[in-house]
CSV table of C-alpha atoms (C1' of nucleotides) in Angstrom, one decimal:
chain,number,residue,atom,x,y,z
A,3,UNK,CA,-29.5,-8.6,-14.3
A,4,UNK,CA,-27.1,-7.6,-17.5
A,5,UNK,CA,-28.6,-5.3,-20.3
A,6,UNK,CA,-28.9,-7.5,-22.7
A,7,UNK,CA,-26.6,-5.9,-25.9
A,8,UNK,CA,-29.6,-5.6,-28.2
A,9,UNK,CA,-31.7,-3.4,-26.0
A,10,UNK,CA,-28.8,-0.3,-26.6
A,11,UNK,CA,-29.9,2.1,-29.4
A,12,UNK,CA,-26.6,4.1,-28.9
A,13,UNK,CA,-23.8,2.8,-30.7
A,14,UNK,CA,-21.6,3.0,-28.6
A,15,UNK,CA,-18.1,2.0,-30.5
A,16,UNK,CA,-17.0,3.6,-33.5
A,17,UNK,CA,-12.4,4.1,-34.6
A,18,UNK,CA,-11.7,6.5,-35.6
A,19,UNK,CA,-8.0,7.1,-37.6
A,20,UNK,CA,-5.2,7.6,-34.9
A,21,UNK,CA,-4.3,10.8,-36.0
A,22,UNK,CA,-8.8,12.4,-36.2
A,23,UNK,CA,-8.6,10.6,-31.9
A,24,UNK,CA,-6.0,12.6,-31.0
A,25,UNK,CA,-6.8,15.1,-32.0
A,26,UNK,CA,-10.6,15.4,-30.9
A,27,UNK,CA,-8.5,14.9,-27.7
A,28,UNK,CA,-6.5,17.2,-27.8
A,29,UNK,CA,-9.5,20.1,-28.2
A,30,UNK,CA,-11.3,18.0,-26.1
A,31,UNK,CA,-9.0,18.7,-23.7
A,32,UNK,CA,-9.0,23.0,-24.9
A,33,UNK,CA,-12.3,22.9,-24.2
A,34,UNK,CA,-12.5,21.1,-20.2
A,35,UNK,CA,-9.5,24.2,-19.3
A,36,UNK,CA,-11.2,26.9,-21.1
A,37,UNK,CA,-14.4,25.4,-18.8
A,38,UNK,CA,-13.2,24.0,-16.0
A,39,UNK,CA,-9.7,25.7,-15.6
A,40,UNK,CA,-6.6,24.5,-14.7
A,41,UNK,CA,-7.6,22.0,-11.3
A,42,UNK,CA,-10.9,21.0,-12.9
A,43,UNK,CA,-9.8,19.4,-15.5
A,44,UNK,CA,-9.7,14.9,-15.6
A,45,UNK,CA,-9.4,12.4,-17.4
A,46,UNK,CA,-13.1,11.7,-17.1
A,47,UNK,CA,-13.1,15.5,-17.9
A,48,UNK,CA,-11.6,15.5,-21.3
A,49,UNK,CA,-12.7,11.7,-21.8
A,50,UNK,CA,-16.8,13.3,-21.3
A,51,UNK,CA,-16.0,15.9,-23.3
A,52,UNK,CA,-14.7,14.5,-26.4
A,53,UNK,CA,-17.8,11.4,-26.0
A,54,UNK,CA,-15.6,8.9,-25.4
A,55,UNK,CA,-14.3,6.2,-22.8
A,56,UNK,CA,-11.8,7.6,-20.1
A,57,UNK,CA,-9.4,4.3,-20.8
A,58,UNK,CA,-8.8,6.7,-24.2
A,59,UNK,CA,-6.6,9.1,-22.5
A,60,UNK,CA,-4.2,6.3,-21.3
A,61,UNK,CA,-4.4,4.6,-24.9
A,62,UNK,CA,-2.8,7.4,-26.8
A,63,UNK,CA,-1.7,9.2,-24.0
A,64,UNK,CA,1.6,9.0,-21.2
A,65,UNK,CA,0.0,11.1,-18.8
A,66,UNK,CA,-2.3,14.4,-18.3
A,67,UNK,CA,0.1,15.6,-18.6
A,68,UNK,CA,1.7,14.5,-21.6
A,69,UNK,CA,-2.0,15.3,-22.8
A,70,UNK,CA,-1.7,19.1,-21.6
A,71,UNK,CA,1.7,19.3,-23.3
A,72,UNK,CA,0.0,19.0,-26.5
A,73,UNK,CA,-3.1,20.6,-26.1
A,74,UNK,CA,-0.5,23.3,-25.7
A,75,UNK,CA,1.5,22.6,-28.7
A,76,UNK,CA,-1.3,22.5,-31.0
A,77,UNK,CA,-2.8,26.1,-29.1
A,78,UNK,CA,0.4,27.4,-30.3
A,79,UNK,CA,0.0,25.8,-34.1
A,80,UNK,CA,-2.8,27.5,-33.8
A,81,UNK,CA,-1.6,31.1,-32.3
A,82,UNK,CA,1.4,30.6,-35.1
A,83,UNK,CA,-1.2,30.2,-37.4
A,84,UNK,CA,-3.1,33.6,-37.4
A,85,UNK,CA,0.6,35.4,-36.6
A,86,UNK,CA,1.2,33.8,-40.0
A,87,UNK,CA,-1.8,35.4,-41.5
A,88,UNK,CA,-2.1,38.7,-40.0
A,89,UNK,CA,1.6,39.0,-42.2
A,90,UNK,CA,0.4,38.0,-45.2
A,91,UNK,CA,-2.5,40.1,-45.3
A,92,UNK,CA,-0.4,43.3,-43.9
A,93,UNK,CA,1.6,43.8,-47.4
A,94,UNK,CA,5.1,44.5,-47.7
A,95,UNK,CA,5.7,47.5,-45.5
A,96,UNK,CA,8.7,46.5,-43.1
A,97,UNK,CA,7.0,48.7,-40.2
A,98,UNK,CA,2.9,47.7,-41.5
A,99,UNK,CA,4.4,43.9,-41.0
A,100,UNK,CA,5.7,44.4,-37.5
A,101,UNK,CA,2.4,46.4,-35.9
A,102,UNK,CA,0.3,43.1,-37.5
A,103,UNK,CA,2.9,40.9,-36.3
A,104,UNK,CA,2.9,42.7,-32.9
A,105,UNK,CA,-1.4,43.4,-32.9
A,106,UNK,CA,-3.2,40.7,-33.5
A,107,UNK,CA,-1.6,39.2,-30.1
A,108,UNK,CA,-4.4,41.4,-29.1
A,109,UNK,CA,-7.6,40.2,-31.1
A,110,UNK,CA,-8.6,36.4,-31.8
A,111,UNK,CA,-8.7,34.0,-31.5
A,112,UNK,CA,-5.6,34.7,-29.7
A,113,UNK,CA,-6.3,37.5,-27.4
A,114,UNK,CA,-9.6,35.2,-25.1
A,115,UNK,CA,-9.7,34.2,-21.3
A,116,UNK,CA,-10.7,30.8,-22.7
A,117,UNK,CA,-7.1,30.3,-24.5
A,118,UNK,CA,-5.6,31.8,-20.9
A,119,UNK,CA,-6.0,28.2,-19.6
A,120,UNK,CA,-4.5,26.0,-21.3
A,121,UNK,CA,-1.4,28.6,-20.9
A,122,UNK,CA,-1.5,28.2,-17.7
A,123,UNK,CA,-1.9,24.9,-17.4
A,124,UNK,CA,0.9,24.8,-19.3
A,125,UNK,CA,3.2,27.4,-17.4
A,126,UNK,CA,2.3,25.8,-13.9
A,127,UNK,CA,4.2,22.6,-15.9
A,128,UNK,CA,7.3,24.0,-16.5
A,129,UNK,CA,9.0,23.9,-13.4
A,130,UNK,CA,8.9,20.9,-12.7
A,131,UNK,CA,9.1,18.9,-15.8
A,132,UNK,CA,11.8,19.3,-18.3
A,133,UNK,CA,10.8,18.2,-21.1
A,134,UNK,CA,8.2,20.9,-20.5
A,135,UNK,CA,10.0,23.8,-19.9
A,136,UNK,CA,12.1,22.7,-23.1
A,137,UNK,CA,9.5,22.9,-25.3
A,138,UNK,CA,8.5,25.8,-23.5
A,139,UNK,CA,12.1,27.9,-24.5
A,140,UNK,CA,11.3,26.6,-28.4
A,141,UNK,CA,8.7,28.0,-28.6
A,142,UNK,CA,10.1,31.1,-27.0
A,143,UNK,CA,12.7,31.2,-29.2
A,144,UNK,CA,10.5,30.9,-32.4
A,145,UNK,CA,8.8,33.6,-31.4
A,146,UNK,CA,11.5,35.8,-30.5
A,147,UNK,CA,13.4,35.1,-33.5
A,148,UNK,CA,10.7,35.0,-36.2
A,149,UNK,CA,10.5,39.4,-34.1
A,150,UNK,CA,13.9,39.7,-34.6
A,151,UNK,CA,13.9,39.8,-38.4
A,152,UNK,CA,10.1,42.3,-38.9
A,153,UNK,CA,12.2,44.6,-36.7
A,154,UNK,CA,15.3,43.6,-38.2
A,155,UNK,CA,13.6,45.3,-41.8
A,156,UNK,CA,12.5,47.8,-40.0
A,157,UNK,CA,16.0,49.8,-39.1
A,158,UNK,CA,16.6,48.4,-35.8
A,159,UNK,CA,20.8,47.6,-35.1
A,160,UNK,CA,21.4,43.6,-35.6
A,161,UNK,CA,23.4,45.3,-32.0
A,162,UNK,CA,20.2,45.7,-31.0
A,163,UNK,CA,18.3,43.7,-32.1
A,164,UNK,CA,18.6,40.6,-29.0
A,165,UNK,CA,17.1,43.5,-26.1
A,166,UNK,CA,14.6,44.6,-28.6
A,167,UNK,CA,13.4,41.8,-29.6
A,168,UNK,CA,12.8,40.1,-26.3
A,169,UNK,CA,11.5,43.9,-24.5
A,170,UNK,CA,9.0,43.3,-27.5
A,171,UNK,CA,8.0,40.0,-26.6
A,172,UNK,CA,8.0,41.0,-22.6
A,173,UNK,CA,5.7,44.0,-23.9
A,174,UNK,CA,3.3,42.1,-25.6
A,175,UNK,CA,2.8,39.1,-23.4
A,176,UNK,CA,2.5,40.8,-20.4
A,177,UNK,CA,0.3,43.0,-22.6
A,178,UNK,CA,-1.7,39.9,-23.4
A,179,UNK,CA,-1.9,37.9,-19.7
A,180,UNK,CA,-3.1,41.2,-18.2
A,181,UNK,CA,-5.3,42.0,-21.3
A,182,UNK,CA,-7.0,38.2,-20.7
A,183,UNK,CA,-7.1,38.3,-17.0
A,184,UNK,CA,-8.5,41.4,-16.2
A,185,UNK,CA,-10.3,42.5,-20.1
A,186,UNK,CA,-11.6,45.7,-17.9
A,187,UNK,CA,-8.4,47.3,-17.2
A,188,UNK,CA,-8.1,48.0,-20.4
A,189,UNK,CA,-9.6,47.4,-24.2
A,190,UNK,CA,-7.7,45.7,-26.8
A,191,UNK,CA,-7.7,48.3,-28.5
A,192,UNK,CA,-6.0,50.6,-26.3
A,193,UNK,CA,-3.4,47.6,-25.9
A,194,UNK,CA,-2.7,48.3,-29.8
A,195,UNK,CA,-2.0,51.9,-29.8
A,196,UNK,CA,0.5,51.2,-26.7
A,197,UNK,CA,2.3,48.6,-29.1
A,198,UNK,CA,2.7,51.0,-32.0
A,199,UNK,CA,3.9,53.9,-29.7
A,200,UNK,CA,6.0,51.2,-27.8
A,201,UNK,CA,7.3,50.1,-30.6
A,202,UNK,CA,7.7,53.9,-32.7
A,203,UNK,CA,10.4,54.4,-29.8
A,204,UNK,CA,12.0,51.2,-29.8
A,205,UNK,CA,12.8,51.9,-33.8
A,206,UNK,CA,13.9,55.2,-33.9
A,207,UNK,CA,15.8,55.7,-30.4
A,208,UNK,CA,17.8,52.2,-31.7
A,209,UNK,CA,17.9,53.3,-35.1
A,210,UNK,CA,19.8,55.7,-33.7
A,211,UNK,CA,22.6,53.9,-32.5
A,212,UNK,CA,24.1,53.1,-36.0
B,30,UNK,CA,-6.5,-1.3,21.4
B,31,UNK,CA,-6.0,1.7,21.7
B,32,UNK,CA,-2.8,3.6,23.0
B,33,UNK,CA,-3.0,4.7,26.5
B,34,UNK,CA,-2.7,8.5,26.3
B,35,UNK,CA,0.0,8.3,29.1
B,36,UNK,CA,2.7,6.4,26.1
B,37,UNK,CA,2.3,9.5,24.8
B,38,UNK,CA,6.0,10.6,23.8
B,39,UNK,CA,5.5,14.5,21.3
B,40,UNK,CA,3.6,16.8,22.9
B,41,UNK,CA,0.5,16.8,19.6
B,42,UNK,CA,-0.6,20.2,21.3
B,43,UNK,CA,0.1,23.3,21.1
B,44,UNK,CA,-2.0,25.6,20.8
B,45,UNK,CA,-1.0,29.3,19.3
B,46,UNK,CA,-2.3,33.2,18.6
B,47,UNK,CA,-4.9,32.9,15.9
B,48,UNK,CA,-3.3,35.0,14.1
B,49,UNK,CA,-0.1,33.2,14.4
B,50,UNK,CA,-1.2,30.8,13.3
B,51,UNK,CA,-2.6,32.3,10.1
B,52,UNK,CA,0.2,33.2,9.1
B,53,UNK,CA,2.5,30.0,9.3
B,54,UNK,CA,-0.9,28.5,7.4
B,55,UNK,CA,-0.2,30.5,4.8
B,56,UNK,CA,3.8,30.4,5.1
B,57,UNK,CA,3.1,26.7,4.4
B,58,UNK,CA,1.0,27.1,2.0
B,59,UNK,CA,3.8,29.2,-0.6
B,60,UNK,CA,6.4,26.7,0.6
B,61,UNK,CA,4.3,23.8,-0.5
B,62,UNK,CA,3.3,25.2,-4.4
B,63,UNK,CA,7.1,26.5,-4.7
B,64,UNK,CA,8.4,23.1,-3.8
B,65,UNK,CA,5.3,21.1,-5.2
B,66,UNK,CA,3.6,22.8,-8.2
B,67,UNK,CA,-0.4,24.3,-8.3
B,68,UNK,CA,-1.4,20.4,-8.3
B,69,UNK,CA,1.1,19.5,-5.9
B,70,UNK,CA,-1.2,21.6,-3.2
B,71,UNK,CA,-3.2,20.0,-0.8
B,72,UNK,CA,-4.8,20.6,3.0
B,73,UNK,CA,-2.8,17.1,3.8
B,74,UNK,CA,0.5,18.2,1.9
B,75,UNK,CA,0.2,21.7,3.9
B,76,UNK,CA,-0.9,21.0,6.6
B,77,UNK,CA,2.2,18.5,7.0
B,78,UNK,CA,4.3,21.3,6.3
B,79,UNK,CA,2.8,23.4,8.8
B,80,UNK,CA,3.5,20.4,11.4
B,81,UNK,CA,-0.2,21.0,12.2
B,82,UNK,CA,-3.4,18.8,11.1
B,83,UNK,CA,-6.4,18.6,8.2
B,84,UNK,CA,-9.5,20.5,9.8
B,85,UNK,CA,-7.5,22.5,11.5
B,86,UNK,CA,-7.0,24.4,7.8
B,87,UNK,CA,-10.3,24.4,7.7
B,88,UNK,CA,-10.3,26.0,10.6
B,89,UNK,CA,-8.9,28.9,9.6
B,90,UNK,CA,-10.0,28.9,5.9
B,91,UNK,CA,-13.2,28.4,3.8
B,92,UNK,CA,-11.1,26.1,1.3
B,93,UNK,CA,-7.9,25.8,-0.4
B,94,UNK,CA,-9.1,28.8,-2.8
B,95,UNK,CA,-9.4,31.4,0.0
B,96,UNK,CA,-5.9,30.0,1.6
B,97,UNK,CA,-4.0,30.0,-1.7
B,98,UNK,CA,-5.9,33.5,-2.0
B,99,UNK,CA,-4.9,35.0,1.0
B,100,UNK,CA,-0.9,33.6,0.2
B,101,UNK,CA,-1.0,36.3,-2.6
B,102,UNK,CA,-2.5,38.8,-0.8
B,103,UNK,CA,1.0,38.1,1.6
B,104,UNK,CA,2.8,37.6,-1.1
B,105,UNK,CA,1.7,40.7,-2.8
B,106,UNK,CA,2.8,42.3,0.2
B,107,UNK,CA,6.4,41.3,0.5
B,108,UNK,CA,6.7,42.5,-3.0
B,109,UNK,CA,5.5,45.7,-2.0
B,110,UNK,CA,7.7,46.1,0.4
B,111,UNK,CA,10.7,44.9,-1.2
B,112,UNK,CA,9.9,48.0,-4.2
B,113,UNK,CA,9.4,50.0,-0.8
B,114,UNK,CA,12.9,49.4,0.4
B,115,UNK,CA,14.3,49.3,-3.2
B,116,UNK,CA,12.1,53.4,-3.8
B,117,UNK,CA,14.3,54.5,0.2
B,118,UNK,CA,17.5,53.2,-1.4
B,119,UNK,CA,17.5,55.4,-4.5
B,120,UNK,CA,17.2,58.8,-3.4
B,121,UNK,CA,15.2,61.4,-5.0
B,122,UNK,CA,16.5,62.2,-8.0
B,123,UNK,CA,12.9,61.4,-10.3
B,124,UNK,CA,13.9,58.7,-13.0
B,125,UNK,CA,16.6,57.0,-10.5
B,126,UNK,CA,13.8,56.5,-8.3
B,127,UNK,CA,11.6,55.1,-11.2
B,128,UNK,CA,15.0,52.6,-12.6
B,129,UNK,CA,14.8,51.6,-9.0
B,130,UNK,CA,11.4,50.7,-8.9
B,131,UNK,CA,11.9,48.9,-12.4
B,132,UNK,CA,14.3,46.8,-11.9
B,133,UNK,CA,13.7,45.3,-8.3
B,134,UNK,CA,11.4,43.3,-10.2
B,135,UNK,CA,14.3,42.0,-11.2
B,136,UNK,CA,16.0,41.5,-8.1
B,137,UNK,CA,15.2,38.4,-5.5
B,138,UNK,CA,12.9,38.2,-3.4
B,139,UNK,CA,10.6,38.9,-6.6
B,140,UNK,CA,12.3,37.8,-9.4
B,141,UNK,CA,11.5,33.8,-8.4
B,142,UNK,CA,10.8,30.9,-9.5
B,143,UNK,CA,9.2,29.5,-6.2
B,144,UNK,CA,7.1,32.8,-6.3
B,145,UNK,CA,5.8,32.4,-9.3
B,146,UNK,CA,3.9,28.8,-8.4
B,147,UNK,CA,2.3,31.0,-6.1
B,148,UNK,CA,1.5,33.3,-8.9
B,149,UNK,CA,0.1,30.7,-11.2
B,150,UNK,CA,-2.1,29.1,-8.8
B,151,UNK,CA,-3.7,32.5,-7.9
B,152,UNK,CA,-4.0,33.0,-11.8
B,153,UNK,CA,-5.6,30.3,-12.6
B,154,UNK,CA,-9.1,31.3,-9.6
B,155,UNK,CA,-9.8,34.4,-11.5
B,156,UNK,CA,-11.2,33.6,-14.1
B,157,UNK,CA,-12.8,31.6,-12.3
B,158,UNK,CA,-13.8,32.9,-9.2
B,159,UNK,CA,-15.5,37.0,-9.2
B,160,UNK,CA,-13.6,37.0,-5.4
B,161,UNK,CA,-11.1,36.2,-6.4
B,162,UNK,CA,-10.1,38.4,-9.4
B,163,UNK,CA,-11.3,41.9,-7.9
B,164,UNK,CA,-8.6,41.2,-5.6
B,165,UNK,CA,-6.9,40.6,-8.9
B,166,UNK,CA,-7.4,43.9,-10.2
B,167,UNK,CA,-6.7,46.2,-7.2
B,168,UNK,CA,-3.1,44.4,-7.1
B,169,UNK,CA,-2.8,45.6,-10.7
B,170,UNK,CA,-4.3,49.1,-9.7
B,171,UNK,CA,-2.4,49.8,-6.5
B,172,UNK,CA,1.5,48.8,-8.5
B,173,UNK,CA,0.3,51.0,-12.0
B,174,UNK,CA,-0.6,54.4,-9.2
B,175,UNK,CA,1.9,54.1,-8.2
B,176,UNK,CA,4.0,53.7,-11.6
B,177,UNK,CA,2.6,56.8,-12.9
B,178,UNK,CA,3.1,59.0,-10.2
B,179,UNK,CA,7.4,57.2,-11.0
B,180,UNK,CA,6.1,58.5,-14.7
B,181,UNK,CA,4.5,61.6,-13.8
B,182,UNK,CA,7.3,62.7,-11.5
B,183,UNK,CA,9.9,62.1,-14.3
B,184,UNK,CA,8.1,64.2,-16.9
B,185,UNK,CA,5.8,62.2,-18.8
B,186,UNK,CA,2.7,64.1,-20.4
B,187,UNK,CA,0.1,62.7,-18.3
B,188,UNK,CA,-2.3,62.8,-21.6
B,189,UNK,CA,-0.2,59.6,-22.0
B,190,UNK,CA,0.5,58.9,-18.0
B,191,UNK,CA,-2.2,56.2,-18.1
B,192,UNK,CA,-0.7,54.5,-21.3
B,193,UNK,CA,2.4,55.3,-20.4
B,194,UNK,CA,2.3,53.3,-17.3
B,195,UNK,CA,0.2,50.4,-18.6
B,196,UNK,CA,3.3,49.7,-20.9
B,197,UNK,CA,6.1,49.9,-18.3
B,198,UNK,CA,4.0,47.8,-16.4
B,199,UNK,CA,3.2,44.8,-19.6
B,200,UNK,CA,6.8,44.9,-20.0
B,201,UNK,CA,7.7,44.2,-16.8
B,202,UNK,CA,6.1,41.2,-16.2
B,203,UNK,CA,6.8,40.0,-19.1
B,204,UNK,CA,9.9,40.1,-18.5
B,205,UNK,CA,9.5,39.0,-15.2
B,206,UNK,CA,7.4,35.6,-16.2
B,207,UNK,CA,10.5,34.6,-18.8
B,208,UNK,CA,12.5,35.3,-16.4
B,209,UNK,CA,11.4,33.0,-14.3
B,210,UNK,CA,10.5,30.5,-16.2
B,211,UNK,CA,12.9,29.9,-17.6
B,212,UNK,CA,16.3,31.3,-16.1
B,213,UNK,CA,18.4,30.9,-19.8
B,214,UNK,CA,16.5,33.1,-21.9
B,215,UNK,CA,17.9,36.3,-20.7
B,216,UNK,CA,19.6,37.6,-17.7
B,217,UNK,CA,18.4,39.2,-14.3
B,218,UNK,CA,21.1,42.4,-15.2
B,219,UNK,CA,19.6,41.6,-19.2
B,220,UNK,CA,16.0,42.9,-18.2
B,221,UNK,CA,17.5,45.3,-16.2
B,222,UNK,CA,19.3,46.5,-19.1
B,223,UNK,CA,16.5,45.4,-21.5
B,224,UNK,CA,13.7,48.0,-18.5
B,225,UNK,CA,15.8,51.1,-18.9
B,226,UNK,CA,16.1,51.7,-22.5
B,227,UNK,CA,12.7,50.6,-23.1
B,228,UNK,CA,12.1,53.7,-20.1
B,229,UNK,CA,14.1,55.4,-22.0
B,230,UNK,CA,12.5,55.7,-25.5
B,231,UNK,CA,9.1,56.5,-23.7
B,232,UNK,CA,9.8,58.8,-21.6
B,233,UNK,CA,12.4,61.0,-24.0
B,234,UNK,CA,9.0,60.5,-26.9
B,235,UNK,CA,7.1,61.3,-24.0
B,236,UNK,CA,7.9,64.6,-23.0
B,237,UNK,CA,7.7,65.6,-26.7
B,238,UNK,CA,4.6,65.4,-26.4
B,239,UNK,CA,3.6,68.3,-24.3
C,25,DA,C1',-11.7,23.1,42.5
C,26,DC,C1',-15.0,23.9,38.7
C,27,DA,C1',-17.1,23.9,34.8
C,28,DC,C1',-16.4,26.5,30.2
C,29,DT,C1',-14.7,28.2,25.8
C,30,DT,C1',-12.1,27.9,22.2
C,31,DG,C1',-7.9,26.1,19.5
C,32,DT,C1',-6.3,21.5,17.8
C,33,DT,C1',-6.1,16.9,16.7
C,34,DA,C1',-7.6,12.4,14.5
C,35,DT,C1',-10.1,10.4,12.3
C,36,DA,C1',-14.0,8.8,9.3
C,37,DC,C1',-16.3,9.4,5.5
C,38,DG,C1',-18.6,10.0,0.4
C,39,DA,C1',-16.2,11.8,-4.0
C,40,DT,C1',-12.7,11.8,-7.0
C,41,DC,C1',-8.7,11.0,-8.8
C,42,DG,C1',-5.3,8.4,-12.2
C,43,DT,C1',-4.4,3.9,-13.8
C,44,DC,C1',-5.1,-0.5,-15.3
C,45,DC,C1',-7.5,-4.6,-17.9
C,46,DA,C1',-9.9,-8.3,-18.6
C,47,DA,C1',-13.7,-8.7,-22.3
C,48,DC,C1',-15.7,-6.9,-26.7
C,49,DA,C1',-16.7,-4.7,-32.0
C,50,DA,C1',-15.2,-4.1,-36.0
C,51,DG,C1',-11.3,-4.0,-39.8
C,52,DC,C1',-8.6,-6.8,-42.3
C,53,DA,C1',-5.8,-10.7,-43.7
C,54,DA,C1',-5.7,-15.3,-45.2
D,24,DT,C1',-16.0,-17.4,-43.5
D,25,DT,C1',-12.2,-17.9,-39.8
D,26,DG,C1',-8.9,-15.5,-37.3
D,27,DC,C1',-5.8,-11.8,-36.2
D,28,DT,C1',-5.2,-7.6,-34.9
D,29,DT,C1',-6.2,-3.5,-32.8
D,30,DG,C1',-9.2,0.5,-30.9
D,31,DT,C1',-12.7,1.3,-27.6
D,32,DT,C1',-15.3,0.3,-23.4
D,33,DG,C1',-17.2,0.1,-18.5
D,34,DG,C1',-15.8,-1.0,-14.8
D,35,DA,C1',-12.3,-2.2,-10.7
D,36,DC,C1',-8.6,-0.8,-7.8
D,37,DG,C1',-5.9,1.8,-4.2
D,38,DA,C1',-4.7,6.4,-3.4
D,39,DT,C1',-5.7,11.1,-2.6
D,40,DC,C1',-8.3,15.0,-2.7
D,41,DG,C1',-12.1,18.3,0.5
D,42,DT,C1',-14.8,18.3,4.4
D,43,DA,C1',-16.5,17.2,8.7
D,44,DT,C1',-16.8,15.4,13.4
D,45,DA,C1',-16.6,13.9,18.3
D,46,DA,C1',-13.0,13.6,21.6
D,47,DC,C1',-9.4,16.0,23.3
D,48,DA,C1',-5.9,19.4,25.9
D,49,DA,C1',-4.8,24.5,27.7
D,50,DG,C1',-6.6,28.6,28.9
D,51,DT,C1',-10.1,31.6,31.4
D,52,DG,C1',-13.1,33.2,34.5
D,53,DT,C1',-15.5,32.0,38.6
DNA sequence: ACACTTGTTATACGATCGTCCAACAAGCAA
DNA sequence: TTGCTTGTTGGACGATCGTATAACAAGTGT
């Protein structure tokens, strides 16, 4: 009844470096999240996307939550790298650097409906899983700290640094979220213009507080 | 084998007004979303919470997505009512009304980790379901339109009205989101202060554009 | 009192879920 | 070669999912 092994045309077994396999599972998870949404993201779908048997997911990750968390971590690293790249191309003028850092969030690969699915899936775990809440807090703190440095270089008063960074982070997050959720409401170019205008207003008033 | 009907001690059957039943299912859905998160929200869990048999959910809603959408609609109505109430208590000064409208988003019942679960569950449906995307767009447009009216009363130039409203909406959304996701990052009072400062900056610069 | 409508229950059904595990394949050491 | 370690497979397992449906309970009109 069973098919003899000799008739197998496909190579179903390929061994990979553990790190590479982990990486491919993370990428498959991101793909499935982007295509099927959070509700349609299952171990089987991810394994299928990665071209791997379902059992292997459990071999590398404690559960699907851990895989989603790892995927979010990788997405965050990519976003961070994109911001770094924007910063590197911005030259030395403090204000230009700040603008580049902020507006990079509204261009690919950061502003993308596909990334949003990963973010939402991650957010849905924050409230119930303390470890994931900590991961989120760390990512948020990191983003804000870098923003504070850029703002300080633009002459924002130290006493206002914290609140200004929170404000800019909220603005960027809000614009990015809406841009990803419904691209028709306003354009990426508008988001950049809005953010720049807001930065103008914030920096001038904050500088006057010296 | 079967238990005679006469031995049933509990009254398992209670008929309700269709609207009241719909309402109770929506409230149960919100409860389950708040307690179990989006992943733990199933037809059975909702029916159990509402004290009703699972089949009844299908009798009132086409599917669980429709119930989530209805729940989001109700939450949005509650938020809108809370904002109206804040506006009603704000008096007649345009700037005070704007402040009240904006900062109300950072106080109960709007700023709440429980509400966040409903929002996230709804967001996760936006990308794949056009009808839900439309519902989201309408809600967003409604909020922004009211904000535009309040900003216009504060002297914001008409040409800047649209961008200013988008900016304030993004700021409020970003602050609200972070406040709900990780209450430890900053306090509600800080969010209010940040929003007020931002409004100051926006209105003064926008007024100067006359 | 009677049939009729309709909200509601309880259950059954097939599909899919996450997890587990014995068998297997490849590389490595001896 | 032989044995051992380990990445990998593929299917089994029980649980839970959304949905469909027949039986039932309470009004309602006649």
